[in-house]
Tab-separated table of C-alpha atoms and ligand atoms in Angstrom:
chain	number	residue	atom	x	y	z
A	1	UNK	CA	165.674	76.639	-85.650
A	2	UNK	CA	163.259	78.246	-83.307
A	3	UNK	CA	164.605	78.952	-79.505
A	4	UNK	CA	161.620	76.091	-78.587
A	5	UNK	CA	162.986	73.291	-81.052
A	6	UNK	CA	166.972	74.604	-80.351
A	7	UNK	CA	166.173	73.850	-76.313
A	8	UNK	CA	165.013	70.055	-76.919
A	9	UNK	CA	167.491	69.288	-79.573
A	10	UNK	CA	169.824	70.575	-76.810
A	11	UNK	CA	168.418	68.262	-74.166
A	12	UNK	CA	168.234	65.671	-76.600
A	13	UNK	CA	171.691	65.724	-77.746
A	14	UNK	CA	172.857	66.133	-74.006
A	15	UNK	CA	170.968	63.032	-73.068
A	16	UNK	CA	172.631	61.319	-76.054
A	17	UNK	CA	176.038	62.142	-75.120
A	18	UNK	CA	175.904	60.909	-71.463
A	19	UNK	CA	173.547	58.025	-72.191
A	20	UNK	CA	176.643	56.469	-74.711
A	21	UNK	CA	179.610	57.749	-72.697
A	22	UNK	CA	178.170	57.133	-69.064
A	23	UNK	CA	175.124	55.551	-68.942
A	24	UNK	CA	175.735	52.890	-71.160
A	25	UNK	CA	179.337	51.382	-69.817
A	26	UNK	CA	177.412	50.875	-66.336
A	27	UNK	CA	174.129	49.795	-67.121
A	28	UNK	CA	174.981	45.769	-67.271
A	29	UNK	CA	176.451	45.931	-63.651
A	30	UNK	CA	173.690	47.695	-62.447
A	31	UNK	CA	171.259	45.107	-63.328
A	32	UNK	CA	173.069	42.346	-62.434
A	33	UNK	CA	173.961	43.590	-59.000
A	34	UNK	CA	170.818	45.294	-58.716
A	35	UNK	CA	172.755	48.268	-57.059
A	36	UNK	CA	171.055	52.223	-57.144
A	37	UNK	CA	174.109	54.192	-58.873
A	38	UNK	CA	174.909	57.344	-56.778
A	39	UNK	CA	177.630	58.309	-59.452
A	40	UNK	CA	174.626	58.417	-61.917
A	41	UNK	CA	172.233	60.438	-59.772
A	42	UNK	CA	175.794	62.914	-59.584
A	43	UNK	CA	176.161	62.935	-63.545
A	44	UNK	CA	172.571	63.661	-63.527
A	45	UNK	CA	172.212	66.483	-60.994
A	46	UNK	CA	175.308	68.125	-63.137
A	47	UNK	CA	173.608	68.034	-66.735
A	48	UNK	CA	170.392	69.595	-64.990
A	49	UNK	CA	168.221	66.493	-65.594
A	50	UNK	CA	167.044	66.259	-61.894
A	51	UNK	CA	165.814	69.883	-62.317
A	52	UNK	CA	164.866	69.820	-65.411
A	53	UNK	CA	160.901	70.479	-64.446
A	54	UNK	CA	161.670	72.932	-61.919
A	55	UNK	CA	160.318	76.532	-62.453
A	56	UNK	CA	163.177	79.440	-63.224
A	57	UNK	CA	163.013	81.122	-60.655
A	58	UNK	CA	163.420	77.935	-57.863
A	59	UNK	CA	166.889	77.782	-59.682
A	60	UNK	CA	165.688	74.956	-62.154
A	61	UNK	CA	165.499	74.359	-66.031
A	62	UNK	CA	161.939	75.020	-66.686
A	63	UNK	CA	161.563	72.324	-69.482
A	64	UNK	CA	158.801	71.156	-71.408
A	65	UNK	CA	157.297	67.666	-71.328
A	66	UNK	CA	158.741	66.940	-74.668
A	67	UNK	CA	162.197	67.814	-73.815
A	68	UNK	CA	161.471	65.641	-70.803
A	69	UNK	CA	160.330	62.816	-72.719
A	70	UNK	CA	163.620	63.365	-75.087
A	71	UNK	CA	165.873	62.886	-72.230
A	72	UNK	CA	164.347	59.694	-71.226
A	73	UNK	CA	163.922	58.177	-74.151
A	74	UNK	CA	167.987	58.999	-74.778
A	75	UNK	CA	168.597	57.149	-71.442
A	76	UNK	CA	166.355	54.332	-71.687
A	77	UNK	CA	168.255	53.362	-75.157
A	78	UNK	CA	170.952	52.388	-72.676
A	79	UNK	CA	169.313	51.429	-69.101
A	80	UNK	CA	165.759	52.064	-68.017
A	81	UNK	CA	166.275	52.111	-64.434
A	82	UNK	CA	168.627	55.386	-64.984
A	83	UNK	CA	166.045	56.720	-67.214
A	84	UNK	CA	163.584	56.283	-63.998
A	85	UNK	CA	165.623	58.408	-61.919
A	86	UNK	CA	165.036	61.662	-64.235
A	87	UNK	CA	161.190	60.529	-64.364
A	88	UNK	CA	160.807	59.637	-60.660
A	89	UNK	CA	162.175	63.162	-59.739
A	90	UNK	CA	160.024	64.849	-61.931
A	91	UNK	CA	156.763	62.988	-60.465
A	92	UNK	CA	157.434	63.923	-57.180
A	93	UNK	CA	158.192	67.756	-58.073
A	94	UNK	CA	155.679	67.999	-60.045
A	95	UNK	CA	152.796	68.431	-57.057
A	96	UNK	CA	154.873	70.952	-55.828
A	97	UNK	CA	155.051	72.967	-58.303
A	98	UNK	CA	151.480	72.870	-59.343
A	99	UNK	CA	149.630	73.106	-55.824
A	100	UNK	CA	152.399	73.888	-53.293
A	101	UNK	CA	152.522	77.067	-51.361
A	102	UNK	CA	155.053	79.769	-52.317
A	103	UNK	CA	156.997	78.900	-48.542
A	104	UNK	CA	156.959	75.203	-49.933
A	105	UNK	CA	157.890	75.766	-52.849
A	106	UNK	CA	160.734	77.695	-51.729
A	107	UNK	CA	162.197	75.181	-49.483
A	108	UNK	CA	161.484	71.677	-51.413
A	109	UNK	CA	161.846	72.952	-55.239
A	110	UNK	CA	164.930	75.288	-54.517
A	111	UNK	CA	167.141	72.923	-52.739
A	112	UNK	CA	166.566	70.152	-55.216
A	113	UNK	CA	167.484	72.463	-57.826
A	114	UNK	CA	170.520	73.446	-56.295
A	115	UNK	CA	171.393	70.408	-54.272
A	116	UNK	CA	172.298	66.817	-55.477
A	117	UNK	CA	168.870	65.484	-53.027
A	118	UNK	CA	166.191	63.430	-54.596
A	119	UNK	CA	162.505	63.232	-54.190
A	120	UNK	CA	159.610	60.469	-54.586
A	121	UNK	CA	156.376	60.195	-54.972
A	122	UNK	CA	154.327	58.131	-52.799
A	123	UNK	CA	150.860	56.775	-53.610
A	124	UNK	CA	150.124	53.080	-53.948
A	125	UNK	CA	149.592	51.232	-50.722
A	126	UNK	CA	149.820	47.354	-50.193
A	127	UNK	CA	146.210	46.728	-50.782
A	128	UNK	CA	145.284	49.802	-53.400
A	129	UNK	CA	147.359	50.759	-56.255
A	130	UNK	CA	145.196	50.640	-58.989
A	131	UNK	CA	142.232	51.853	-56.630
A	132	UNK	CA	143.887	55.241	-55.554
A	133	UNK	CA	140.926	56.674	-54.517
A	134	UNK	CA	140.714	54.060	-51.664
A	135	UNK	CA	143.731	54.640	-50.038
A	136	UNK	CA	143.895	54.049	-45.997
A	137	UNK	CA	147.554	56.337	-45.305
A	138	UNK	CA	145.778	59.023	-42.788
A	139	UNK	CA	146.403	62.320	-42.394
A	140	UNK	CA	144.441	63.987	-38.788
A	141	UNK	CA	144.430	67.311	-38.221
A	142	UNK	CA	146.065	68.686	-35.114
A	143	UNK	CA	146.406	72.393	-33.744
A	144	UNK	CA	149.284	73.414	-36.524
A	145	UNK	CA	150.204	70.004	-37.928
A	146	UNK	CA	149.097	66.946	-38.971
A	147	UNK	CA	149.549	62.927	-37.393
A	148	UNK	CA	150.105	60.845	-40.559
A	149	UNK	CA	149.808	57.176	-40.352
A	150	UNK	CA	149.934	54.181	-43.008
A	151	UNK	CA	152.211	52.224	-45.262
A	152	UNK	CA	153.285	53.117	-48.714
A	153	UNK	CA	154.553	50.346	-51.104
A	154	UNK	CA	156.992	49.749	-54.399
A	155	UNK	CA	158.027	53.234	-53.748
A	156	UNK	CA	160.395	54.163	-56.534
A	157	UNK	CA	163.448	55.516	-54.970
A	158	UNK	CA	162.239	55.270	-51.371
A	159	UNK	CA	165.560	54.551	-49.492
A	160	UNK	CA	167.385	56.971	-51.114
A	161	UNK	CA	165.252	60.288	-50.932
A	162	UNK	CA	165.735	63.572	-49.545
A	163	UNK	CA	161.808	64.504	-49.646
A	164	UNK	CA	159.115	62.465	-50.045
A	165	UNK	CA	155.704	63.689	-51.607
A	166	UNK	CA	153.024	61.569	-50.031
A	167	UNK	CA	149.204	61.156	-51.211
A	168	UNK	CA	146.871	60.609	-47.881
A	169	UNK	CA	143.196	60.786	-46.598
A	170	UNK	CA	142.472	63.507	-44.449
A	171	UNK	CA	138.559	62.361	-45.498
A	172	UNK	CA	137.986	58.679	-46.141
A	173	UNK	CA	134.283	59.351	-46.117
A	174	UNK	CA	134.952	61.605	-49.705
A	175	UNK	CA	136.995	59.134	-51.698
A	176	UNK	CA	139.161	61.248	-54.067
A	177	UNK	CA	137.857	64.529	-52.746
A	178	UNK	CA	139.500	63.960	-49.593
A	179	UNK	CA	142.824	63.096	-50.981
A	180	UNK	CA	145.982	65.609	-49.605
A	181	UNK	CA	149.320	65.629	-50.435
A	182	UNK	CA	152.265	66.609	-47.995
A	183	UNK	CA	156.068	66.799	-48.562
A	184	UNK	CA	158.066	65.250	-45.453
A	185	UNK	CA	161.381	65.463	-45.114
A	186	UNK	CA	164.159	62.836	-44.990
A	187	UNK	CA	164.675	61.947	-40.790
A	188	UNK	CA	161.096	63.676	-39.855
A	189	UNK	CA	160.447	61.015	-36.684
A	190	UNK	CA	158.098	57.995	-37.383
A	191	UNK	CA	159.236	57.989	-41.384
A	192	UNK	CA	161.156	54.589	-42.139
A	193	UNK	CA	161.984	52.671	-44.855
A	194	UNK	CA	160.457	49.229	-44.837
A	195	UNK	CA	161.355	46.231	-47.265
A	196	UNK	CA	163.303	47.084	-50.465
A	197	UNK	CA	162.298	45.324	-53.059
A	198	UNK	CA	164.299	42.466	-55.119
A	199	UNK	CA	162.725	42.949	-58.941
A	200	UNK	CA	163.071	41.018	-62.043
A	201	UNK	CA	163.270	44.069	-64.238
A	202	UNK	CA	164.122	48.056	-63.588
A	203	UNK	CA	166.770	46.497	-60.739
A	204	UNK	CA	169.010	49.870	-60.533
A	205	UNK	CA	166.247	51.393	-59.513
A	206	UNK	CA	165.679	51.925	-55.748
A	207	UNK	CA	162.491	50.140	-54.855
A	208	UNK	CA	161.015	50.130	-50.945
A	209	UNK	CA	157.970	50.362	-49.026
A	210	UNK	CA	157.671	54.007	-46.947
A	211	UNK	CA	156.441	52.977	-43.221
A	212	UNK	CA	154.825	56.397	-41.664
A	213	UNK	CA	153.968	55.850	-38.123
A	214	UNK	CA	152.700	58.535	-36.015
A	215	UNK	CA	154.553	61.108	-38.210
A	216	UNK	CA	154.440	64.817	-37.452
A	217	UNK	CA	153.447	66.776	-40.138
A	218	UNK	CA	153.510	71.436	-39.905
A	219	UNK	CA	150.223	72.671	-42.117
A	220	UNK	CA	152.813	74.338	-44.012
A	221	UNK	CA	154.374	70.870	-45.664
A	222	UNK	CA	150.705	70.379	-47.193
A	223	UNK	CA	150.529	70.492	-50.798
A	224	UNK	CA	147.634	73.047	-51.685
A	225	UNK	CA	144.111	72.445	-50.110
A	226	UNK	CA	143.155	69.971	-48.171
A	227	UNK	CA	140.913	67.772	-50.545
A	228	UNK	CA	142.775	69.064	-53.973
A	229	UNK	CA	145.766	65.952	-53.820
A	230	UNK	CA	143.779	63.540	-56.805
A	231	UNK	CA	143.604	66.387	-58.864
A	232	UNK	CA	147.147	67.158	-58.120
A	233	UNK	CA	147.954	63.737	-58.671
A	234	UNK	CA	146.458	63.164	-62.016
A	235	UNK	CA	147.822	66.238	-63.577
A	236	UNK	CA	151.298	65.258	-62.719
A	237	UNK	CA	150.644	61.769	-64.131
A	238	UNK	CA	149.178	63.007	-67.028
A	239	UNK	CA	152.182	64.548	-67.778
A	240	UNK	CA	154.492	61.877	-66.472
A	241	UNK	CA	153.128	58.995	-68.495
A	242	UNK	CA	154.518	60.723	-71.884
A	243	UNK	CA	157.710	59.976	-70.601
A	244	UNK	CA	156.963	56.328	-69.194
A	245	UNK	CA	155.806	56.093	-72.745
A	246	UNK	CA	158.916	57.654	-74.074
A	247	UNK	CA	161.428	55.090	-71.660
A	248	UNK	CA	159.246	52.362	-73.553
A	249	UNK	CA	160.772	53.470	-76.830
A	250	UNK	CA	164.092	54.122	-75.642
A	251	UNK	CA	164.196	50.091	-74.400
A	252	UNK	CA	162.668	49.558	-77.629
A	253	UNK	CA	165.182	51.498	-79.555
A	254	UNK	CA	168.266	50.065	-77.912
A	255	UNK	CA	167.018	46.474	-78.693
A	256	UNK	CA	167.014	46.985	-82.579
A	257	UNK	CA	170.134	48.988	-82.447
A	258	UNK	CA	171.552	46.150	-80.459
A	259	UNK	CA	169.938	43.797	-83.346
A	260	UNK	CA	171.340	45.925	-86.059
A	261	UNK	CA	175.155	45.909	-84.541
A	262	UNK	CA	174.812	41.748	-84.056
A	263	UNK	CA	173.090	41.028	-87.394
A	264	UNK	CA	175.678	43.035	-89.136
A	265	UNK	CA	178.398	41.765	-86.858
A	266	UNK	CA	176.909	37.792	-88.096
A	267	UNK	CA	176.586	38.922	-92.198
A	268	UNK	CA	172.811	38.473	-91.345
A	269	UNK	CA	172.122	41.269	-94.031
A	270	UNK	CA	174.394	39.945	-96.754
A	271	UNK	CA	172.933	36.791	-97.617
A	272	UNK	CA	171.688	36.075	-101.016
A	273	UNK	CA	167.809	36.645	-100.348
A	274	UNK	CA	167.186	40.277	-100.394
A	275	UNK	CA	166.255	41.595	-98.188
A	276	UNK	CA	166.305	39.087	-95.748
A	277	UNK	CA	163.904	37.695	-93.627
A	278	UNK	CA	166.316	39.436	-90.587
A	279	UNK	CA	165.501	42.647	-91.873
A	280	UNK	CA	162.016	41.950	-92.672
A	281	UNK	CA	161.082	41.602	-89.024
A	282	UNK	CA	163.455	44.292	-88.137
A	283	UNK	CA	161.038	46.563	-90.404
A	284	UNK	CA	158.142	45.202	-88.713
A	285	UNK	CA	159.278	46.210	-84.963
A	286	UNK	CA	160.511	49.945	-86.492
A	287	UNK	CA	157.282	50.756	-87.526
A	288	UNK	CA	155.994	49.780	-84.302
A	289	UNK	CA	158.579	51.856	-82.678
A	290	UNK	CA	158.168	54.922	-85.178
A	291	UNK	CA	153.786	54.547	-84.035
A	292	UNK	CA	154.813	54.815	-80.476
A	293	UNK	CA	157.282	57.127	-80.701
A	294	UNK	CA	154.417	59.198	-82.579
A	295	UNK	CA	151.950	58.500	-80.175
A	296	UNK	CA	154.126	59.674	-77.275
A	297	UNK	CA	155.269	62.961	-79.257
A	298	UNK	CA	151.675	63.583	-79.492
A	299	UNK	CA	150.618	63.299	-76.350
A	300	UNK	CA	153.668	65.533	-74.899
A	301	UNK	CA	153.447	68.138	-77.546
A	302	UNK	CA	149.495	68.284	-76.446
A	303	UNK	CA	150.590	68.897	-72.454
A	304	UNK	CA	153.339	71.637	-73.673
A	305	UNK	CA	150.729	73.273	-75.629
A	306	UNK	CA	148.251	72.867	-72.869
A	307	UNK	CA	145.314	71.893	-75.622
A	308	UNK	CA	142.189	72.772	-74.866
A	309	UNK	CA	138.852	70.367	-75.751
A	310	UNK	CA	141.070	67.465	-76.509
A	311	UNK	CA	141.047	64.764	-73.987
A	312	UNK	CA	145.116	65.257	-73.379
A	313	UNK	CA	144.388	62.171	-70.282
A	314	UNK	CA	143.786	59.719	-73.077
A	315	UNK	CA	146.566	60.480	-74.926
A	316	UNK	CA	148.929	60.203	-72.224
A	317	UNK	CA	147.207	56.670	-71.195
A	318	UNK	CA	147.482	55.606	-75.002
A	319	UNK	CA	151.548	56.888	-75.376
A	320	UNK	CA	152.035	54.675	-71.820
A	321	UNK	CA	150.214	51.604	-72.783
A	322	UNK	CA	150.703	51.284	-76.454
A	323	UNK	CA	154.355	51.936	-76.041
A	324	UNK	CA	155.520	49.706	-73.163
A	325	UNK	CA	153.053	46.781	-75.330
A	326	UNK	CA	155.577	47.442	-78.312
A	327	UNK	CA	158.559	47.104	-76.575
A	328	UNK	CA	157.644	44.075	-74.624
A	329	UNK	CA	156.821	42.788	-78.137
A	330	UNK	CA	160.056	43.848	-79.570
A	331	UNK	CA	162.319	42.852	-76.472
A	332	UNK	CA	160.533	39.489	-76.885
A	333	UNK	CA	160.848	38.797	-80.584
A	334	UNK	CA	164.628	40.379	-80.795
A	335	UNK	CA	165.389	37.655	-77.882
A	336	UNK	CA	163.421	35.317	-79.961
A	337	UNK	CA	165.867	36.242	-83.204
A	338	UNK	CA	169.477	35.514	-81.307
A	339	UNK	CA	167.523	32.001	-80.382
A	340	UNK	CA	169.285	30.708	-77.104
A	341	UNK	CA	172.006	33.562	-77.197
A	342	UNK	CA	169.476	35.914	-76.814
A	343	UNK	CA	168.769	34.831	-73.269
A	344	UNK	CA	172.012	34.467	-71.798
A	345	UNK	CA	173.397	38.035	-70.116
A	346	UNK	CA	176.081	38.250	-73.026
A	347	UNK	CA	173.256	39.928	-74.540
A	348	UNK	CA	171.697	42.937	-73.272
A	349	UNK	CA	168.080	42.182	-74.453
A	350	UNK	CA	166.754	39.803	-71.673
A	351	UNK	CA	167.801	43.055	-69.388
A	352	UNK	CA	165.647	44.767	-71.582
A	353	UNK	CA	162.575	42.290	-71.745
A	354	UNK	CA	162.520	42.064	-68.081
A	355	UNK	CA	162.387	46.144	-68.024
A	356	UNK	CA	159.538	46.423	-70.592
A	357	UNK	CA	157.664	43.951	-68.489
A	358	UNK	CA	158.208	46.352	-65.834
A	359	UNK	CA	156.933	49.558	-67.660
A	360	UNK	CA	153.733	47.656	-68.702
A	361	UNK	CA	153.234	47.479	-64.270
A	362	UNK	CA	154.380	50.961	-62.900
A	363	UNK	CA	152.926	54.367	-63.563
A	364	UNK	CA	149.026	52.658	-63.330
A	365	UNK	CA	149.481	48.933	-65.055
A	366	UNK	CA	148.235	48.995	-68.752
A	367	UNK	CA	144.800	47.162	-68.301
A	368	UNK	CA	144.193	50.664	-66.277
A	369	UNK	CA	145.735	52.560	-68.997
A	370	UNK	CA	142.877	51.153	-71.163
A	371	UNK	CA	139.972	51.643	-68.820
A	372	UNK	CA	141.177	56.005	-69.245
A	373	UNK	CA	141.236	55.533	-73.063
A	374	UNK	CA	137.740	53.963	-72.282
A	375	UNK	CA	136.264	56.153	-70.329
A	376	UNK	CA	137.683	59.032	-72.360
A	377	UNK	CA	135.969	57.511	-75.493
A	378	UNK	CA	132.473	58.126	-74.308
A	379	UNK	CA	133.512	61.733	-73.936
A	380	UNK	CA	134.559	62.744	-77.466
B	1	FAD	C1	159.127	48.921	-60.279
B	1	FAD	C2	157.920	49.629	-59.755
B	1	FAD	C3	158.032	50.928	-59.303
B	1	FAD	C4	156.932	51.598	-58.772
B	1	FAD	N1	157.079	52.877	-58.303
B	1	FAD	C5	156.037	53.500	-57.688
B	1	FAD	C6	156.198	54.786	-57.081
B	1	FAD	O1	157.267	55.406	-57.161
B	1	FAD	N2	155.150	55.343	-56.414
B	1	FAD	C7	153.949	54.710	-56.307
B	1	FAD	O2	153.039	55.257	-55.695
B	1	FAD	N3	153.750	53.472	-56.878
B	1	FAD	C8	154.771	52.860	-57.550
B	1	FAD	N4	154.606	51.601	-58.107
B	1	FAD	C9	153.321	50.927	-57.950
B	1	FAD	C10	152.556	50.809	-59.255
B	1	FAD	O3	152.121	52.043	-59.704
B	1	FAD	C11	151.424	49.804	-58.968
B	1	FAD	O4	152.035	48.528	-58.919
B	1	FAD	C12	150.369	49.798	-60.039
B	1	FAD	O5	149.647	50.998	-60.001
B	1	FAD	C13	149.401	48.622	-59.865
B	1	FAD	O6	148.947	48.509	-58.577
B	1	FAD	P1	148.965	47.088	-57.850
B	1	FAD	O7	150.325	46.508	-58.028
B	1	FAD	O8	148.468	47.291	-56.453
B	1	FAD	O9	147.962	46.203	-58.664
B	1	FAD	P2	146.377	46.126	-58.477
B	1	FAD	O10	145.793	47.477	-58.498
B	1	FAD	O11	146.075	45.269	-57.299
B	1	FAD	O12	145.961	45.389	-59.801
B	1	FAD	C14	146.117	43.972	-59.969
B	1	FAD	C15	145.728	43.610	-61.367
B	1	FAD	O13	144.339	43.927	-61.613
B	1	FAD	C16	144.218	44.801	-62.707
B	1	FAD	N5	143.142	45.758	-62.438
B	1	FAD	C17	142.934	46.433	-61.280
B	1	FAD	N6	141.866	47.244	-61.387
B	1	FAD	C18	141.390	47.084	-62.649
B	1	FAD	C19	140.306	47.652	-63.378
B	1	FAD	N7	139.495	48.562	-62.835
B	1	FAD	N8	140.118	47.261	-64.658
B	1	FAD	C20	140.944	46.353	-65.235
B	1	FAD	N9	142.000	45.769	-64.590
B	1	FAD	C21	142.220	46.141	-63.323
B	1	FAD	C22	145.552	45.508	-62.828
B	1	FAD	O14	145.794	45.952	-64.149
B	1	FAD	C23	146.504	44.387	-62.435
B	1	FAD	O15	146.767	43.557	-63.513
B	1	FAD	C24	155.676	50.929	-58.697
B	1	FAD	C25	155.564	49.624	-59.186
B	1	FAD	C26	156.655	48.973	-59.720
B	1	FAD	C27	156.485	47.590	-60.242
């Protein structure tokens, strides 16, 4: 096997491993309590998953996007709001490590890498989150640092982050050119948690608004340019929604393996027609989760191989949109096969429906998803 395909079988493999022996055993409590697992984010930081993006030389793993995607998928199988936490912390590296200074990157990627400390990424604001480009968090220049005021919303991981990467205005006047990013750190006066948020699906996952009032801000915490954050942002979601994509087929994944265990468990496979109408729509929802797990392969394999003249944006909209569709599809209809036992918490599936719904919101809802494969149409 080539070093390239040895690495991700690695990851993938790893993943496996702790997603069956720790991931899985927890995942129903999490849910139901709707509690953020520290002893996960520990088991994480140890296998190298909440570094996993992070150059070499900052002391991280320097993985691709399709060992990334791997990992996530292997998690989601089991619980979708653990799989988050390796995505989340790769979303809000990821600015970092494309536009940040060498100082920054020194002092944000480095200690995540070798720390247990978390970072998020903070864009959507209570009255834009589809509209990006119209977002009112300010960012005023003065002498050697910056005054940053607004309120950030349905911030993944919010109350429990070390740094938080945070998309602002420093020029309202030029839409997405005068978008800038800044890391702040954890206790920086002004920066407070706000609301955390009580969800119907993804509820081990840490969910908050980000209150910045009046916070001080040294030149040196901005993220590149001033003016370069939506291009910033867009290349880290670009290479982000893979993975959403791949967390889609995870959830997907674990519901038919779930199916498979319960029909066998039930002698739905041994009755006299063959094969029966169990397996039949079991065959259906595989395809649809072999297409999506295609689709997303695709579209990471396209990002690790940096391809030029193809329109890598749409394929990372299509792996997010057409994925998290499928599994709300196949969370729905494997409910719909247990009949009434397939919405009582014995089960794990309505945990999983109510996540897929969730997937189909976060990471730019699917209706946007399909606007970029629009857009991107016209351009081929
Ligand atoms: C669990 C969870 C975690 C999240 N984590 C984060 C995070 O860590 N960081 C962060 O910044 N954000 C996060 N978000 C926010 C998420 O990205 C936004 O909810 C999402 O982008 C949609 O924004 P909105 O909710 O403001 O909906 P709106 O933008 O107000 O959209 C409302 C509806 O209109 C539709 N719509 C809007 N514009 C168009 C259009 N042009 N064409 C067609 N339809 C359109 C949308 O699809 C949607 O159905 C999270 C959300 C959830 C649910």
């Amino acid at each position: 096997m080539d070093p390239v395909e040895q690495m991700r079988e690695n990851w993938r493999a790893k993943a496996r491993e702790v997603g069956k022996e720790f991931v899985a055993p927890r995942a129903s409590e999490i849910d139901a309590k709707g509690v953020f697992s520290w002893e996960i984010v520990d088991e994480f930081a140890r296998c190298g998953f909440l570094r996993l993006l992070i150059p070499k030389q900052y002391g991280g793993e320097e993985g691709d996007i399709t060992s990334f995607c791997l990992i996530v998928e292997e998690l989601a199988r089991y619980c979708a709001s653990s799989a988050l936490l390796v995505v989340v912390q790769a979303v809000g590296t990821m600015p970092v490590a494309l536009g940040g200074s060498e100082e920054l990157k020194e002092r944000v990627l480095t200690r995540l890498a070798k720390e247990k400390g978390l970072i998020c990424f903070c864009l959507t604001e209570p009255e834009f989150g589809s509209d990006a480009a119209s977002i009112r968090t300010k960012a005023i220049l003065e002498g050697d640092s910056y005054r940053i005021n607004g309120r950030k919303c349905f911030i993944t991981n919010g109350g429990v982050s070390d740094f938080y990467t945070v998309f602002t205005t420093t020029q309202p006047d030029r839409r997405i050119e005068g978008i800038t990013g800044f890391v702040i750190e954890k206790g920086t006066p002004g920066l407070s948690v706000g609301k955390i948020e009580e969800k119907m699906g993804i509820r081990g996952s840490n969910t908050t608004e980000v209150i910045l009032d009046d916070v001080r801000v040294p030149v040196t915490q901005r993220i590149g340019d001033e003016g370069v954050g939506w291009w910033l942002m867009m290349r880290t979601l670009n290479r982000s929604r893979p993975a959403i994509g791949a967390m889609a087929v995870g959830v997907a994944q674990g519901a038919i393996d779930y199916l498979t265990r319960y029909g066998q468990q039930k002698g739905w496979f041994t009755k006299k027609e063959i094969p029966s109408p169990y397996l039949l729509e079991m065959a259906d929802m595989m395809v649809e989760i072999e297409a999506s797990r295609a689709i997303v392969y695709k579209s990471a394999q396209m990002m690790d191989e940096k391809a030029k003249g193809i329109p890598v944006q749409m394929f990372s909209a299509m792996a997010k949109y057409f994925a998290s569709d499928i599994a709300m599809k196949v969370t729905t209809n494997a409910i719909q096969m247990l009949q009434w036992e397939g919405l009582t918490r014995k089960h794990p599936l309505e945990r999983m429906m109510r996540d897929a719904k969730v997937i189909q919101i976060f990471e730019g809802t699917n209706q946007i998803q399909r606007v970029v494969v629009a857009h991107n149409l016209l351009k081929r």
